[in-house]
PDB file of C-alpha atoms in Angstrom:
ATOM      1  CA  MET A   1      49.153  70.127 -19.901  1.00  0.00           C
ATOM      2  CA  THR A   2      52.641  70.235 -21.332  1.00  0.00           C
ATOM      3  CA  GLY A   3      55.298  70.481 -18.657  1.00  0.00           C
ATOM      4  CA  ASP A   4      53.142  68.930 -15.941  1.00  0.00           C
ATOM      5  CA  LEU A   5      54.764  66.279 -13.775  1.00  0.00           C
ATOM      6  CA  ARG A   6      53.495  62.960 -12.520  1.00  0.00           C
ATOM      7  CA  THR A   7      53.540  62.080  -8.833  1.00  0.00           C
ATOM      8  CA  GLY A   8      56.860  60.216  -8.860  1.00  0.00           C
ATOM      9  CA  GLN A   9      58.573  62.958 -10.829  1.00  0.00           C
ATOM     10  CA  VAL A  10      57.427  65.652  -8.406  1.00  0.00           C
ATOM     11  CA  ALA A  11      58.402  63.605  -5.368  1.00  0.00           C
ATOM     12  CA  GLU A  12      61.860  62.855  -6.739  1.00  0.00           C
ATOM     13  CA  ALA A  13      62.511  66.453  -7.817  1.00  0.00           C
ATOM     14  CA  ALA A  14      61.455  67.784  -4.405  1.00  0.00           C
ATOM     15  CA  GLY A  15      63.288  65.112  -2.403  1.00  0.00           C
ATOM     16  CA  VAL A  16      60.177  63.702  -0.709  1.00  0.00           C
ATOM     17  CA  ASN A  17      58.424  60.383  -0.977  1.00  0.00           C
ATOM     18  CA  VAL A  18      55.112  59.882  -2.749  1.00  0.00           C
ATOM     19  CA  GLN A  19      53.250  59.371   0.544  1.00  0.00           C
ATOM     20  CA  THR A  20      54.463  62.783   1.755  1.00  0.00           C
ATOM     21  CA  LEU A  21      53.247  64.387  -1.443  1.00  0.00           C
ATOM     22  CA  ARG A  22      49.799  62.842  -1.088  1.00  0.00           C
ATOM     23  CA  TYR A  23      49.642  63.702   2.609  1.00  0.00           C
ATOM     24  CA  TYR A  24      50.397  67.361   1.888  1.00  0.00           C
ATOM     25  CA  GLU A  25      47.701  67.296  -0.761  1.00  0.00           C
ATOM     26  CA  ARG A  26      45.153  65.896   1.746  1.00  0.00           C
ATOM     27  CA  ARG A  27      46.209  68.549   4.289  1.00  0.00           C
ATOM     28  CA  GLY A  28      45.524  71.274   1.735  1.00  0.00           C
ATOM     29  CA  LEU A  29      49.144  72.387   1.508  1.00  0.00           C
ATOM     30  CA  LEU A  30      49.077  71.610  -2.200  1.00  0.00           C
ATOM     31  CA  ASP A  31      46.326  72.342  -4.665  1.00  0.00           C
ATOM     32  CA  GLU A  32      44.545  69.304  -6.033  1.00  0.00           C
ATOM     33  CA  PRO A  33      46.298  68.376  -9.257  1.00  0.00           C
ATOM     34  CA  ALA A  34      44.740  67.814 -12.638  1.00  0.00           C
ATOM     35  CA  ARG A  35      44.307  64.214 -13.709  1.00  0.00           C
ATOM     36  CA  THR A  36      44.866  62.330 -16.894  1.00  0.00           C
ATOM     37  CA  LEU A  37      42.042  60.359 -18.481  1.00  0.00           C
ATOM     38  CA  GLY A  38      43.563  57.334 -16.765  1.00  0.00           C
ATOM     39  CA  GLY A  39      43.350  59.060 -13.354  1.00  0.00           C
ATOM     40  CA  HIS A  40      47.050  59.828 -12.891  1.00  0.00           C
ATOM     41  CA  ARG A  41      47.843  63.065 -11.080  1.00  0.00           C
ATOM     42  CA  LEU A  42      49.554  65.804 -13.057  1.00  0.00           C
ATOM     43  CA  TYR A  43      51.219  68.561 -11.049  1.00  0.00           C
ATOM     44  CA  PRO A  44      52.409  71.902 -12.357  1.00  0.00           C
ATOM     45  CA  PRO A  45      56.200  72.362 -12.066  1.00  0.00           C
ATOM     46  CA  GLU A  46      55.683  74.991  -9.301  1.00  0.00           C
ATOM     47  CA  THR A  47      54.622  72.149  -7.006  1.00  0.00           C
ATOM     48  CA  VAL A  48      58.296  71.192  -6.624  1.00  0.00           C
ATOM     49  CA  ILE A  49      59.070  74.694  -5.299  1.00  0.00           C
ATOM     50  CA  THR A  50      56.098  74.536  -2.931  1.00  0.00           C
ATOM     51  CA  LEU A  51      57.272  71.180  -1.564  1.00  0.00           C
ATOM     52  CA  ARG A  52      60.816  72.435  -1.059  1.00  0.00           C
ATOM     53  CA  THR A  53      59.412  75.484   0.715  1.00  0.00           C
ATOM     54  CA  ILE A  54      57.347  73.285   3.043  1.00  0.00           C
ATOM     55  CA  LYS A  55      60.356  71.103   3.874  1.00  0.00           C
ATOM     56  CA  THR A  56      62.541  74.169   4.482  1.00  0.00           C
ATOM     57  CA  ALA A  57      59.938  75.646   6.833  1.00  0.00           C
ATOM     58  CA  GLN A  58      59.778  72.340   8.719  1.00  0.00           C
ATOM     59  CA  ARG A  59      63.576  72.245   9.079  1.00  0.00           C
ATOM     60  CA  LEU A  60      63.359  75.745  10.552  1.00  0.00           C
ATOM     61  CA  GLY A  61      60.989  74.472  13.229  1.00  0.00           C
ATOM     62  CA  PHE A  62      57.618  75.433  11.776  1.00  0.00           C
ATOM     63  CA  SER A  63      54.860  72.852  12.160  1.00  0.00           C
ATOM     64  CA  LEU A  64      52.688  71.828   9.242  1.00  0.00           C
ATOM     65  CA  ASP A  65      49.875  73.882  10.786  1.00  0.00           C
ATOM     66  CA  ASP A  66      52.207  76.906  10.761  1.00  0.00           C
ATOM     67  CA  VAL A  67      53.111  76.188   7.146  1.00  0.00           C
ATOM     68  CA  ALA A  68      49.446  75.851   6.180  1.00  0.00           C
ATOM     69  CA  ASP A  69      48.721  79.221   7.800  1.00  0.00           C
ATOM     70  CA  LEU A  70      51.642  80.851   6.007  1.00  0.00           C
ATOM     71  CA  ILE A  71      50.510  79.441   2.679  1.00  0.00           C
ATOM     72  CA  GLU A  72      46.981  80.687   3.326  1.00  0.00           C
ATOM     73  CA  VAL A  73      48.220  84.167   4.268  1.00  0.00           C
ATOM     74  CA  GLY A  74      50.302  84.207   1.086  1.00  0.00           C
ATOM     75  CA  ARG A  75      47.252  83.370  -1.025  1.00  0.00           C
ATOM     76  CA  ARG A  76      45.169  86.257   0.335  1.00  0.00           C
ATOM     77  CA  PRO A  77      44.955  89.426  -1.732  1.00  0.00           C
ATOM     78  CA  GLN A  78      45.529  91.558   1.374  1.00  0.00           C
ATOM     79  CA  ARG A  79      48.391  89.977   3.249  1.00  0.00           C
ATOM     80  CA  ASP A  80      48.079  92.248   6.268  1.00  0.00           C
ATOM     81  CA  GLN A  81      45.440  89.934   7.729  1.00  0.00           C
ATOM     82  CA  GLY A  82      47.030  87.688  10.322  1.00  0.00           C
ATOM     83  CA  LEU A  83      50.675  87.123  11.088  1.00  0.00           C
ATOM     84  CA  GLY A  84      53.008  87.065   8.128  1.00  0.00           C
ATOM     85  CA  LEU A  85      56.309  85.334   7.686  1.00  0.00           C
ATOM     86  CA  ARG A  86      58.369  88.041   9.385  1.00  0.00           C
ATOM     87  CA  GLU A  87      56.297  88.055  12.571  1.00  0.00           C
ATOM     88  CA  ARG A  88      56.163  84.281  12.723  1.00  0.00           C
ATOM     89  CA  THR A  89      59.900  84.046  12.118  1.00  0.00           C
ATOM     90  CA  VAL A  90      60.615  86.471  14.959  1.00  0.00           C
ATOM     91  CA  ALA A  91      58.381  84.413  17.259  1.00  0.00           C
ATOM     92  CA  LYS A  92      59.970  81.133  16.107  1.00  0.00           C
ATOM     93  CA  LEU A  93      63.445  82.581  16.689  1.00  0.00           C
ATOM     94  CA  ALA A  94      62.514  83.549  20.259  1.00  0.00           C
ATOM     95  CA  GLU A  95      61.117  80.054  20.836  1.00  0.00           C
ATOM     96  CA  ILE A  96      64.287  78.408  19.477  1.00  0.00           C
ATOM     97  CA  GLU A  97      66.540  80.647  21.582  1.00  0.00           C
ATOM     98  CA  ALA A  98      64.564  79.709  24.707  1.00  0.00           C
ATOM     99  CA  ARG A  99      64.885  76.018  23.832  1.00  0.00           C
ATOM    100  CA  ILE A 100      68.631  76.427  23.296  1.00  0.00           C
ATOM    101  CA  ALA A 101      68.963  78.064  26.723  1.00  0.00           C
ATOM    102  CA  ASP A 102      67.047  75.143  28.270  1.00  0.00           C
ATOM    103  CA  LEU A 103      69.262  72.660  26.445  1.00  0.00           C
ATOM    104  CA  ASP A 104      72.391  74.495  27.606  1.00  0.00           C
ATOM    105  CA  GLY A 105      71.219  74.057  31.210  1.00  0.00           C
ATOM    106  CA  ILE A 106      70.474  70.386  30.636  1.00  0.00           C
ATOM    107  CA  ARG A 107      73.899  69.863  29.028  1.00  0.00           C
ATOM    108  CA  ASP A 108      75.630  71.554  31.975  1.00  0.00           C
ATOM    109  CA  ALA A 109      73.750  69.380  34.497  1.00  0.00           C
ATOM    110  CA  LEU A 110      74.584  66.224  32.556  1.00  0.00           C
ATOM    111  CA  ARG A 111      78.265  67.169  32.320  1.00  0.00           C
ATOM    112  CA  ALA A 112      78.344  67.811  36.074  1.00  0.00           C
ATOM    113  CA  ALA A 113      76.651  64.455  36.717  1.00  0.00           C
ATOM    114  CA  VAL A 114      79.223  62.660  34.563  1.00  0.00           C
ATOM    115  CA  ALA A 115      82.081  64.485  36.299  1.00  0.00           C
ATOM    116  CA  ALA A 116      80.621  63.670  39.724  1.00  0.00           C
ATOM    117  CA  GLY A 117      80.224  59.998  38.828  1.00  0.00           C
ATOM    118  CA  CYS A 118      76.471  59.768  39.342  1.00  0.00           C
ATOM    119  CA  ASP A 119      75.403  56.161  38.730  1.00  0.00           C
ATOM    120  CA  ASP A 120      71.946  55.829  40.290  1.00  0.00           C
ATOM    121  CA  LEU A 121      69.218  58.297  39.350  1.00  0.00           C
ATOM    122  CA  ALA A 122      66.916  57.237  42.203  1.00  0.00           C
ATOM    123  CA  THR A 123      69.625  57.745  44.813  1.00  0.00           C
ATOM    124  CA  CYS A 124      70.830  60.988  43.237  1.00  0.00           C
ATOM    125  CA  ALA A 125      67.302  62.393  42.971  1.00  0.00           C
ATOM    126  CA  GLY A 126      66.925  62.024  46.738  1.00  0.00           C
ATOM    127  CA  ASN A 127      70.078  64.013  47.510  1.00  0.00           C
ATOM    128  CA  GLU A 128      69.861  67.808  47.138  1.00  0.00           C
ATOM    129  CA  SER A 129      73.591  68.219  46.584  1.00  0.00           C
ATOM    130  CA  CYS A 130      73.632  65.918  43.538  1.00  0.00           C
ATOM    131  CA  PRO A 131      74.408  67.755  40.245  1.00  0.00           C
ATOM    132  CA  LEU A 132      71.276  66.236  38.712  1.00  0.00           C
ATOM    133  CA  ASN A 133      69.226  68.261  41.177  1.00  0.00           C
ATOM    134  CA  HIS A 134      71.122  71.465  40.406  1.00  0.00           C
ATOM    135  CA  VAL A 135      69.053  74.601  40.076  1.00  0.00           C
ATOM    136  CA  PRO A 136      70.583  77.727  38.510  1.00  0.00           C
ATOM    137  CA  ASP A 137      70.813  79.721  41.760  1.00  0.00           C
ATOM    138  CA  ARG A 138      72.528  76.903  43.702  1.00  0.00           C
ATOM    139  CA  PRO A 139      75.895  75.489  42.644  1.00  0.00           C
ATOM    140  CA  PRO A 140      76.049  71.724  42.190  1.00  0.00           C
ATOM    141  CA  GLY A 141      77.931  69.755  44.772  1.00  0.00           C
ATOM    142  CA  ARG A 142      79.089  66.230  45.293  1.00  0.00           C
ATOM    143  CA  CYS A 143      76.597  63.962  46.889  1.00  0.00           C
ATOM    144  CA  GLY A 144      77.154  60.732  48.783  1.00  0.00           C
ATOM    145  CA  CYS A 145      75.716  58.747  45.892  1.00  0.00           C
ATOM    146  CA  CYS A 146      78.346  59.957  43.435  1.00  0.00           C
ATOM    147  CA  ARG A 147      81.874  58.594  43.265  1.00  0.00           C
TER     148      ARG A 147
END
């Protein structure tokens, strides 16, 4: 087992904590490691790459369930079963672009509310001309509740 790494070494090399490493193991994202006679886990060096891959996928918006599916698809001899990385990435990109569009609308409404001086959400919510009630097909106006 030369070259194998103990739990702390793997966690440090991958930039995760030990609890994350064990959680991923329980979730099946990592293969169960070999153990020493004393019961210590020994991971192959490739585990560090797998952990970095998982963290990268999470930063890109994939859930752990998505990551587990991608790992499973990658382990199959015939990878044409199920959605692969390319298809999932295209779908994730569309989802992120839709979220960005929603956030752009929210940002615009908040900027308009700040500019209009909205101070009371309950009062503003009851006035259709308040920027906080703005809908895309109707321009925001100034309401009596705003300064």
